[in-house]
Amino acid sequence: MSSEQVTEKPQRAPNRRKRFSFGQSTFWTVLGSLLPGSGLLAAGRRRRLGLIVLAIFCLAVLGLAIWAAVDMSSLIRLAVRPSFLIGLTIVLPILALIWVAVIVRTHLDLRPAALTTLQRGFGAALVGVLAFAVVAPMAVASRYSYDQASLVTQVFAGGESKSGTRPDLGGDDPFQDKERVNIALLGADDSADGEEGNIRTDTMMVASINTRTGNTTIVTIPRQTMNLPFPADSPLHEYYPNGFSGYTEAEGMANNLYYAVPNEVPADVLGETDDLGADALKLALGEATGLKVDYYAMINFTGYEELVDALGGITVNINYYVPIGGNTDLGIPPDDQLAPGPDQHLDGFEALWFARGRYGLDDYQRNERQRCSVNAIIEQANPVNLLQRYEAIANASKAMVETDIPQDVLPAIVDLSLKVQSEGEVRSIAPFDGDNALSTGSPDYDELRSRVEKALGESEAPPEDDQPAGSGGDGSGGGDGSEPAETSEPEPSEEPSTEADDSGAEETAADDQPASENLTDSCAYNAEQAEASTPYVLRN
């Protein structure tokens, strides 16, 4: 067979790109930046690559959207896992570089062969702007991921941390079999007497959170409360059988326990622990209230101001003049004051004095304002605000928060906090304040535990309008709502005792008094109180 008779195989036509005008190429470059891969498909030279890139992008966006709609809490939980966050810190810049490469390749494939100098300059500027629009948010997200990983690692206890009082919980749902989580909220003042390391917990609250509903009851223990008890089965009970006390009355106040106990008992009295003072205070607060305290979170007053500023301030109702500075014992008047008024927006400095100002006032008024501060922070710490101010909040939190909440339980705590904010009702109980107040000098802890138990019941009770018929609220009778249940009239006593009747009436009246109140209601603006409030004479 001659060479002329050999039939050559047909050659595949080259994958030629489509020709676009400069305006069309600009449009597809922009669209290809928003939908990576779409510009490569339009160019016609790299259809397979464009299809792969576009498919990956669309599946990722769709997957995240479905995940957020179906189970937002599990998505948020990833934000407190250091290993995931570190991985995100590395992956995001790589994704940004790939995205920028796709933008550049798309523009080069789409632009006309002949360009004027002006068009060439405009095209380069366009690619630069689009690349920056992609890289900037990716860089911010990568930085936030690193900051968040650093925050979680520094603030929250890792696997090597030790505690003598922390519960051993773990798994994907550590609170599955736990009805309530009790957290001691402590406000520390390390500048009370100028002695380094002498931390006084001038604010002590126990937040008891229902893990199913998010309903929360906050119990306040005043700083001057005496003889905080320890559980009978605790080694600390042997050292303080009659409750925590000191050589002087001031030394035996509750706010001195955190500092004093570690200096008076063996360091290993509760076993291995990173913070004996915190463990001792958890045990004492738990025994006093009848709530076994699981974790603690201590906020230093010196960092509180920075945190509030990082949040963008807080909004509170002020019902009387609150002093800024001053010393009642030394007769030094305040330097300034916060005036009463509704919805007062306070910066960090003002919020600090709203929480701690005491000149001419008592600790009970300060405790009430501190509870209102907690409520204001809960309202201010919404996801949008946290995201907008994240870096400042993270940096402030590192400097001011100490806690024994472990990292493996943190995702469940985050989930629970979102439930408190979005679904739960926050109530407060101040058993040492008011007309039927307990004594801080000689507290009746049995009565305190009884009131706390009653307050928890009020927290979970349905509203009166939601009570089923026949529950006793309207006296309409039977359990099925059909006919009233028959009742027998008690026979009158021949010799009624007026003294007994009076006693019973007093007990009934006391029982009818609620033990707790809605924190939003108790922090509401009181125009009459504000009008009657008198401003301070300030120091010159």
Coordinates of C-alpha atoms in Angstrom, one line a residue:
M1 CA 0.0 0.0 0.0
S2 CA 1.4 3.3 -1.0
S3 CA 1.9 6.1 1.4
E4 CA -0.6 8.2 -0.5
Q5 CA -3.3 5.6 0.3
V6 CA -2.8 5.8 4.1
T7 CA -5.7 7.6 5.6
E8 CA -4.7 10.0 8.4
K9 CA -6.8 10.1 11.6
P10 CA -8.8 13.3 11.9
Q11 CA -7.4 15.7 14.4
R12 CA -9.6 17.1 17.2
A13 CA -10.4 20.7 16.7
P14 CA -8.7 22.8 19.4
N15 CA -10.9 23.9 22.3
R16 CA -11.1 27.5 21.2
R17 CA -12.3 30.2 23.5
K18 CA -15.2 32.4 22.7
R19 CA -14.6 35.9 21.7
F20 CA -16.1 38.6 24.0
S21 CA -16.2 42.3 23.8
F22 CA -14.5 44.2 26.6
G23 CA -17.8 45.0 28.3
Q24 CA -18.9 41.3 28.1
S25 CA -15.6 40.1 29.5
T26 CA -15.9 42.6 32.4
F27 CA -19.4 41.3 33.2
W28 CA -18.3 37.7 33.2
T29 CA -15.2 38.5 35.3
V30 CA -17.4 40.0 38.0
L31 CA -19.9 37.2 37.8
G32 CA -17.1 34.6 37.9
S33 CA -15.9 36.2 41.1
L34 CA -19.3 35.9 42.7
L35 CA -19.9 32.4 41.4
P36 CA -16.4 30.9 41.0
G37 CA -16.2 28.7 37.9
S38 CA -19.0 30.4 35.9
G39 CA -16.6 32.6 34.0
L40 CA -14.4 29.6 33.0
L41 CA -17.5 27.9 31.7
A42 CA -18.4 30.9 29.6
A43 CA -14.9 31.2 28.2
G44 CA -15.1 27.7 26.8
R45 CA -11.5 26.8 27.2
R46 CA -11.7 25.2 30.7
R47 CA -15.2 24.0 30.9
R48 CA -14.3 20.9 33.0
L49 CA -12.3 23.0 35.5
G50 CA -15.1 25.6 35.6
L51 CA -17.7 23.0 36.2
I52 CA -15.8 21.4 39.1
V53 CA -15.1 24.8 40.8
L54 CA -18.7 26.0 40.4
A55 CA -20.1 22.6 41.7
I56 CA -17.8 22.7 44.7
F57 CA -18.8 26.3 45.5
C58 CA -22.5 25.7 45.1
L59 CA -22.5 22.5 47.1
A60 CA -20.5 24.2 49.9
V61 CA -22.9 27.2 50.1
L62 CA -26.0 25.0 49.9
G63 CA -24.7 22.6 52.5
L64 CA -23.9 25.4 55.0
A65 CA -27.3 26.9 54.4
I66 CA -29.1 23.6 55.0
W67 CA -26.9 22.9 58.1
A68 CA -27.7 26.4 59.5
A69 CA -31.4 26.0 58.9
V70 CA -31.6 22.4 60.3
D71 CA -29.1 22.5 63.2
M72 CA -27.7 26.0 63.9
S73 CA -26.5 25.0 67.4
S74 CA -24.2 22.3 66.1
L75 CA -22.7 24.7 63.6
I76 CA -22.1 27.3 66.4
R77 CA -20.5 24.6 68.6
L78 CA -17.7 24.3 66.1
A79 CA -16.8 27.9 67.0
V80 CA -15.5 26.7 70.4
R81 CA -13.4 23.8 69.3
P82 CA -9.8 24.8 69.1
S83 CA -8.7 22.1 66.7
F84 CA -11.4 23.1 64.2
L85 CA -10.5 26.8 64.6
I86 CA -6.8 26.3 64.0
G87 CA -7.6 24.2 60.9
L88 CA -9.9 27.0 59.7
T89 CA -7.1 29.5 60.3
I90 CA -4.9 27.6 57.8
V91 CA -7.6 26.6 55.3
L92 CA -9.2 30.0 54.8
P93 CA -6.1 31.7 53.4
I94 CA -5.5 28.8 51.0
L95 CA -9.1 29.0 49.8
A96 CA -8.6 32.8 49.3
L97 CA -5.6 32.2 47.1
I98 CA -7.4 29.6 45.0
W99 CA -10.3 32.0 44.6
V100 CA -8.1 34.8 43.5
A101 CA -6.4 32.5 41.0
V102 CA -9.8 31.6 39.5
I103 CA -10.6 35.3 39.2
V104 CA -7.3 36.1 37.4
R105 CA -7.6 33.0 35.1
T106 CA -11.2 34.0 34.3
H107 CA -10.2 37.5 33.3
L108 CA -7.3 36.4 31.2
D109 CA -9.4 33.8 29.3
L110 CA -12.3 36.2 28.7
R111 CA -10.6 39.5 27.7
P112 CA -10.3 40.4 24.0
A113 CA -7.0 39.8 22.3
A114 CA -6.6 43.5 21.4
L115 CA -6.9 45.9 24.3
T116 CA -6.3 49.6 24.6
T117 CA -4.0 50.9 27.3
L118 CA -7.1 52.2 29.2
Q119 CA -8.9 48.9 28.9
R120 CA -5.8 47.0 30.1
G121 CA -5.5 49.3 33.1
F122 CA -9.2 49.1 34.0
G123 CA -9.1 45.3 33.7
A124 CA -6.1 45.1 36.0
A125 CA -7.8 47.4 38.5
L126 CA -11.0 45.4 38.4
V127 CA -9.2 42.2 39.1
G128 CA -7.3 43.8 42.0
V129 CA -10.6 45.1 43.5
L130 CA -12.3 41.7 43.1
A131 CA -9.3 39.9 44.6
F132 CA -9.3 42.3 47.6
A133 CA -13.1 41.8 48.1
V134 CA -12.4 38.0 48.4
V135 CA -9.2 38.1 50.4
A136 CA -10.2 40.7 53.0
P137 CA -13.2 38.8 54.5
M138 CA -11.2 35.6 54.3
A139 CA -8.3 37.2 56.2
V140 CA -10.7 38.6 58.8
A141 CA -12.3 35.2 59.3
S142 CA -8.9 33.6 59.6
R143 CA -7.9 36.1 62.2
Y144 CA -11.1 35.7 64.1
S145 CA -10.6 31.9 64.1
Y146 CA -7.1 32.3 65.5
D147 CA -8.3 34.7 68.2
Q148 CA -11.2 32.4 69.1
A149 CA -8.9 29.4 69.4
S150 CA -6.6 31.5 71.6
L151 CA -9.5 32.6 73.7
V152 CA -10.9 29.1 74.2
T153 CA -7.4 27.8 75.0
Q154 CA -6.5 30.5 77.5
V155 CA -9.8 31.0 79.3
F156 CA -11.4 27.6 79.3
A157 CA -9.9 24.6 81.1
G158 CA -8.1 22.1 78.9
G159 CA -7.6 18.4 79.4
E160 CA -4.8 18.9 81.9
S161 CA -6.7 21.2 84.2
K162 CA -7.6 20.0 87.7
S163 CA -10.6 20.8 89.9
G164 CA -11.8 19.2 93.2
T165 CA -15.4 20.1 92.5
R166 CA -16.1 20.0 88.8
P167 CA -18.5 17.3 87.6
D168 CA -17.1 14.6 85.2
L169 CA -19.3 15.2 82.1
G170 CA -18.5 14.7 78.5
G171 CA -19.8 13.4 75.2
D172 CA -21.8 15.2 72.5
D173 CA -24.6 16.0 75.0
P174 CA -23.1 16.2 78.5
F175 CA -26.3 17.7 79.9
Q176 CA -28.6 14.9 78.5
D177 CA -29.3 13.5 82.0
K178 CA -28.7 16.7 83.9
E179 CA -31.8 18.8 84.7
R180 CA -30.0 21.9 85.9
V181 CA -26.5 23.4 85.5
N182 CA -25.5 25.7 88.3
I183 CA -22.8 28.2 87.7
A184 CA -21.3 30.5 90.4
L185 CA -20.9 34.0 88.9
L186 CA -18.2 35.9 90.9
G187 CA -17.1 39.5 90.7
A188 CA -13.6 39.9 92.0
D189 CA -12.0 43.0 93.4
D190 CA -8.2 42.7 93.8
S191 CA -7.7 46.3 94.7
A192 CA -9.8 46.3 97.9
D193 CA -6.8 46.6 100.3
G194 CA -3.9 47.1 98.0
E195 CA -2.4 43.7 98.9
E196 CA -1.3 41.8 95.8
G197 CA -3.2 38.6 95.3
N198 CA -5.8 39.4 98.0
I199 CA -8.9 38.9 95.8
R200 CA -12.2 39.7 97.4
T201 CA -15.3 38.3 95.7
D202 CA -17.6 41.3 96.4
T203 CA -20.2 39.9 93.9
M204 CA -21.5 36.3 94.4
M205 CA -24.4 34.9 92.5
V206 CA -25.4 31.3 91.6
A207 CA -27.2 31.0 88.2
S208 CA -29.3 27.9 88.1
I209 CA -30.2 27.1 84.4
N210 CA -32.8 24.6 83.3
T211 CA -31.1 22.6 80.5
R212 CA -34.4 21.9 78.8
T213 CA -36.1 25.3 78.9
G214 CA -33.3 27.8 79.4
N215 CA -35.2 29.3 82.3
T216 CA -32.7 30.7 84.8
T217 CA -32.8 31.7 88.4
I218 CA -30.1 33.9 89.9
V219 CA -29.5 33.7 93.6
T220 CA -27.5 36.6 95.2
I221 CA -25.4 36.1 98.3
P222 CA -24.3 39.4 99.8
R223 CA -20.6 39.9 100.4
Q224 CA -21.1 40.4 104.2
T225 CA -22.9 37.1 104.7
M226 CA -21.3 35.3 107.6
N227 CA -20.6 31.6 108.3
L228 CA -21.0 30.2 104.8
P229 CA -21.3 26.4 105.5
F230 CA -19.5 23.5 103.9
P231 CA -21.1 20.1 103.1
A232 CA -20.8 17.7 106.0
D233 CA -19.0 15.2 103.8
S234 CA -16.4 17.7 102.6
P235 CA -12.9 17.8 104.2
L236 CA -13.4 21.6 104.6
H237 CA -16.2 20.9 107.1
E238 CA -13.6 19.5 109.5
Y239 CA -11.7 22.8 109.4
Y240 CA -14.9 25.0 109.5
P241 CA -17.6 22.9 111.4
N242 CA -19.6 26.0 112.1
G243 CA -19.1 27.6 108.7
F244 CA -16.4 29.9 107.4
S245 CA -15.2 32.4 110.0
G246 CA -12.3 34.6 110.8
Y247 CA -10.6 36.2 113.8
T248 CA -12.6 39.3 113.2
E249 CA -16.0 39.9 111.7
A250 CA -14.6 41.3 108.5
E251 CA -12.4 38.3 108.0
G252 CA -15.4 36.0 108.4
M253 CA -17.4 37.7 105.7
A254 CA -18.2 35.6 102.6
N255 CA -16.2 37.9 100.3
N256 CA -13.0 36.9 102.1
L257 CA -13.5 33.1 101.7
Y258 CA -11.8 32.8 98.3
Y259 CA -8.6 34.3 99.5
A260 CA -8.5 33.1 103.1
V261 CA -9.3 29.3 102.8
P262 CA -6.2 28.5 100.7
N263 CA -4.0 30.2 103.3
E264 CA -5.5 28.2 106.2
V265 CA -5.9 24.6 105.0
P266 CA -3.6 22.2 103.2
A267 CA -3.3 22.8 99.4
D268 CA -4.5 19.2 98.6
V269 CA -7.4 19.1 101.1
L270 CA -9.8 18.7 98.1
G271 CA -7.4 16.7 96.0
E272 CA -5.6 18.1 93.0
T273 CA -6.9 21.5 92.0
D274 CA -5.8 24.6 90.0
D275 CA -7.8 27.0 92.2
L276 CA -8.5 25.9 95.8
G277 CA -10.2 29.2 96.6
A278 CA -12.7 28.8 93.8
D279 CA -13.4 25.2 94.7
A280 CA -14.0 26.1 98.4
L281 CA -16.4 28.9 97.4
K282 CA -18.3 26.6 95.0
L283 CA -18.8 24.1 97.9
A284 CA -19.9 26.8 100.3
L285 CA -22.3 28.5 97.9
G286 CA -23.7 25.2 97.0
E287 CA -24.3 24.1 100.6
A288 CA -25.8 27.5 101.5
T289 CA -28.3 27.6 98.6
G290 CA -29.0 23.8 98.2
L291 CA -27.7 24.0 94.6
K292 CA -24.7 21.8 93.8
V293 CA -22.4 24.3 91.9
D294 CA -21.0 22.7 88.8
Y295 CA -18.7 25.5 87.5
Y296 CA -17.6 29.0 88.3
A297 CA -16.9 32.1 86.2
M298 CA -15.0 35.0 87.9
I299 CA -14.9 38.4 86.4
N300 CA -12.3 40.9 87.6
F301 CA -13.7 44.4 88.0
T302 CA -10.6 45.9 86.5
G303 CA -11.5 44.1 83.2
Y304 CA -15.2 44.6 83.4
E305 CA -15.0 48.1 82.0
E306 CA -13.0 46.9 79.0
L307 CA -15.6 44.2 78.3
V308 CA -18.6 46.6 78.4
D309 CA -16.7 48.9 76.0
A310 CA -16.0 45.9 73.7
L311 CA -19.7 45.1 73.7
G312 CA -20.5 48.7 72.7
G313 CA -21.9 49.6 76.2
I314 CA -25.0 48.4 78.0
T315 CA -28.4 49.9 78.4
V316 CA -30.0 50.0 81.9
N317 CA -32.8 51.8 83.8
I318 CA -31.4 54.0 86.6
N319 CA -34.0 54.7 89.4
Y320 CA -31.8 56.8 91.7
Y321 CA -28.6 58.7 91.7
V322 CA -25.6 56.3 91.6
P323 CA -22.3 57.6 93.0
I324 CA -19.0 57.5 91.1
G325 CA -16.2 57.2 93.6
G326 CA -16.4 58.3 97.2
N327 CA -15.9 56.6 100.5
T328 CA -18.7 56.5 103.1
D329 CA -16.5 55.4 106.0
L330 CA -13.9 58.2 105.4
G331 CA -16.6 60.8 104.6
I332 CA -15.2 61.4 101.1
P333 CA -18.0 62.4 98.7
P334 CA -18.2 61.0 95.2
D335 CA -16.5 62.7 92.3
D336 CA -19.5 62.4 90.0
Q337 CA -22.8 60.5 89.7
L338 CA -25.1 58.7 87.3
A339 CA -28.5 60.5 87.0
P340 CA -31.7 58.5 87.1
G341 CA -33.6 57.9 83.8
P342 CA -35.0 55.1 81.6
D343 CA -32.9 53.3 79.0
Q344 CA -29.6 54.9 80.0
H345 CA -26.7 53.7 77.7
L346 CA -23.6 53.4 79.7
D347 CA -20.0 53.0 78.5
G348 CA -17.5 50.7 80.4
F349 CA -16.5 53.3 83.0
E350 CA -20.1 54.2 83.8
A351 CA -21.3 50.6 83.8
L352 CA -18.5 49.7 86.3
W353 CA -19.7 52.4 88.7
F354 CA -23.3 51.4 88.1
A355 CA -22.4 47.9 89.3
R356 CA -20.2 48.9 92.2
G357 CA -21.1 52.4 93.4
R358 CA -22.0 52.4 97.1
Y359 CA -21.4 55.8 98.7
G360 CA -24.5 56.6 100.8
L361 CA -26.1 53.3 99.7
D362 CA -26.1 49.8 101.0
D363 CA -24.9 46.5 99.6
Y364 CA -28.5 45.3 98.8
Q365 CA -29.0 48.2 96.4
R366 CA -25.6 47.4 94.8
N367 CA -26.5 43.7 94.5
E368 CA -29.7 44.7 92.7
R369 CA -27.8 46.8 90.2
Q370 CA -25.4 44.0 89.7
R371 CA -28.2 41.7 88.8
C372 CA -29.5 44.3 86.4
S373 CA -26.0 44.5 84.9
V374 CA -26.0 40.8 84.3
N375 CA -29.3 41.0 82.6
A376 CA -28.2 43.9 80.4
I377 CA -25.1 42.0 79.3
I378 CA -27.2 39.0 78.4
E379 CA -29.4 41.2 76.2
Q380 CA -26.4 43.0 74.6
A381 CA -24.4 39.8 73.9
N382 CA -26.5 38.8 70.9
P383 CA -24.8 36.9 68.0
V384 CA -24.8 40.0 65.6
N385 CA -23.2 42.3 68.1
L386 CA -20.7 39.6 69.1
L387 CA -19.7 39.1 65.5
Q388 CA -19.3 42.8 64.8
R389 CA -17.2 43.4 67.8
Y390 CA -15.6 40.0 68.1
E391 CA -11.9 40.9 68.3
A392 CA -12.3 43.5 71.0
I393 CA -14.6 41.2 73.0
A394 CA -12.2 38.3 72.7
N395 CA -9.2 40.4 73.9
A396 CA -11.2 41.8 76.8
S397 CA -12.4 38.3 77.8
K398 CA -8.8 36.9 78.0
A399 CA -7.9 39.6 80.5
M400 CA -10.9 39.5 82.8
V401 CA -12.4 36.0 82.9
E402 CA -11.4 33.0 85.0
T403 CA -13.4 29.8 84.9
D404 CA -13.2 26.0 85.3
I405 CA -15.6 25.3 82.5
P406 CA -13.8 22.6 80.4
Q407 CA -13.3 22.9 76.7
D408 CA -15.1 19.7 76.0
V409 CA -18.3 21.0 77.7
L410 CA -18.0 24.4 76.3
P411 CA -20.1 23.6 73.1
A412 CA -23.0 22.5 75.3
I413 CA -22.6 25.7 77.4
V414 CA -22.8 27.8 74.3
D415 CA -25.9 26.0 73.2
L416 CA -27.4 26.5 76.6
S417 CA -26.6 30.2 76.7
L418 CA -28.3 30.7 73.3
K419 CA -31.4 29.0 74.8
V420 CA -31.3 31.3 77.8
Q421 CA -31.1 34.4 75.6
S422 CA -33.8 33.4 73.0
E423 CA -36.2 31.2 75.0
G424 CA -35.6 31.3 78.7
E425 CA -36.9 33.6 81.4
V426 CA -34.4 35.0 83.8
R427 CA -35.6 35.4 87.4
S428 CA -33.8 36.6 90.5
I429 CA -34.0 35.9 94.2
A430 CA -32.5 38.2 96.9
P431 CA -33.4 36.4 100.1
F432 CA -31.3 38.8 102.2
D433 CA -33.2 41.9 101.0
G434 CA -36.7 43.2 101.5
D435 CA -39.4 43.0 104.1
N436 CA -38.9 39.3 104.9
A437 CA -35.1 39.4 104.7
L438 CA -32.8 36.8 106.1
S439 CA -30.0 38.1 108.4
T440 CA -26.5 38.2 106.9
G441 CA -24.9 38.2 110.4
S442 CA -26.7 35.1 111.5
P443 CA -28.1 33.4 108.4
D444 CA -30.8 30.7 108.5
Y445 CA -29.4 28.5 105.7
D446 CA -32.3 26.0 106.0
E447 CA -34.7 28.9 105.3
L448 CA -32.5 30.0 102.4
R449 CA -32.5 26.6 100.8
S450 CA -36.3 26.5 101.2
R451 CA -36.7 29.8 99.4
V452 CA -34.3 28.8 96.6
E453 CA -36.3 25.6 96.1
K454 CA -39.5 27.6 95.9
A455 CA -37.9 30.1 93.5
L456 CA -36.9 27.2 91.2
G457 CA -40.5 26.0 91.2
E458 CA -41.7 29.5 90.3
S459 CA -39.2 29.6 87.4
E460 CA -40.8 26.5 85.9
A461 CA -44.4 27.2 86.7
P462 CA -46.6 27.9 83.6
P463 CA -48.3 31.3 83.4
E464 CA -51.7 31.5 85.2
D465 CA -53.5 31.8 81.8
D466 CA -52.0 28.5 80.7
Q467 CA -53.1 26.6 83.8
P468 CA -55.5 23.8 82.9
A469 CA -59.1 24.1 84.0
G470 CA -59.7 22.6 87.4
S471 CA -56.1 23.2 88.6
G472 CA -57.4 25.2 91.5
G473 CA -56.8 28.7 90.0
D474 CA -60.5 29.5 89.4
G475 CA -62.2 27.1 91.7
S476 CA -64.1 25.6 88.8
G477 CA -63.7 22.1 90.1
G478 CA -63.1 18.7 88.5
G479 CA -60.0 17.4 86.9
D480 CA -61.8 16.7 83.6
G481 CA -63.5 20.1 83.5
S482 CA -67.0 18.6 83.4
E483 CA -68.6 19.0 86.9
P484 CA -67.1 20.4 90.1
A485 CA -65.7 17.9 92.5
E486 CA -67.7 17.4 95.6
T487 CA -66.3 18.9 98.7
S488 CA -67.4 18.5 102.3
E489 CA -67.8 21.5 104.5
P490 CA -65.8 21.2 107.7
E491 CA -67.8 21.2 110.9
P492 CA -67.3 24.3 112.9
S493 CA -65.3 24.0 116.1
E494 CA -67.1 24.6 119.3
E495 CA -64.3 26.7 120.7
P496 CA -62.3 28.3 117.8
S497 CA -58.9 29.5 118.7
T498 CA -58.2 33.0 117.5
E499 CA -54.6 32.7 118.3
A500 CA -54.2 29.6 116.1
D501 CA -56.1 31.3 113.3
D502 CA -53.9 34.3 113.3
S503 CA -50.8 32.2 113.2
G504 CA -52.2 30.2 110.2
A505 CA -53.1 33.5 108.4
E506 CA -49.5 34.7 108.8
E507 CA -48.1 31.5 107.5
T508 CA -50.5 31.5 104.5
A509 CA -49.6 35.1 103.7
A510 CA -45.9 34.3 103.8
D511 CA -46.4 31.2 101.6
D512 CA -48.3 33.4 99.1
Q513 CA -45.4 35.7 98.7
P514 CA -43.3 34.8 95.6
A515 CA -39.6 33.9 96.4
S516 CA -38.3 35.3 93.1
E517 CA -39.1 37.9 90.5
N518 CA -38.7 38.4 86.8
L519 CA -35.3 40.1 86.4
T520 CA -36.6 42.3 83.5
D521 CA -39.5 43.5 85.7
S522 CA -37.3 44.2 88.8
C523 CA -34.9 46.2 86.6
A524 CA -37.7 48.3 85.0
Y525 CA -37.7 52.1 85.3
N526 CA -39.5 53.4 88.4
A527 CA -40.5 57.0 87.7
E528 CA -41.7 57.7 91.3
Q529 CA -38.4 56.5 92.8
A530 CA -36.4 58.5 90.3
E531 CA -38.4 61.6 91.0
A532 CA -37.8 61.2 94.8
S533 CA -34.1 60.6 94.4
T534 CA -31.7 63.3 95.7
P535 CA -28.5 64.1 93.9
Y536 CA -25.2 63.9 95.8
V537 CA -23.1 66.9 96.9
L538 CA -20.0 66.2 94.9
R539 CA -16.4 66.6 95.9
N540 CA -14.8 69.8 94.6

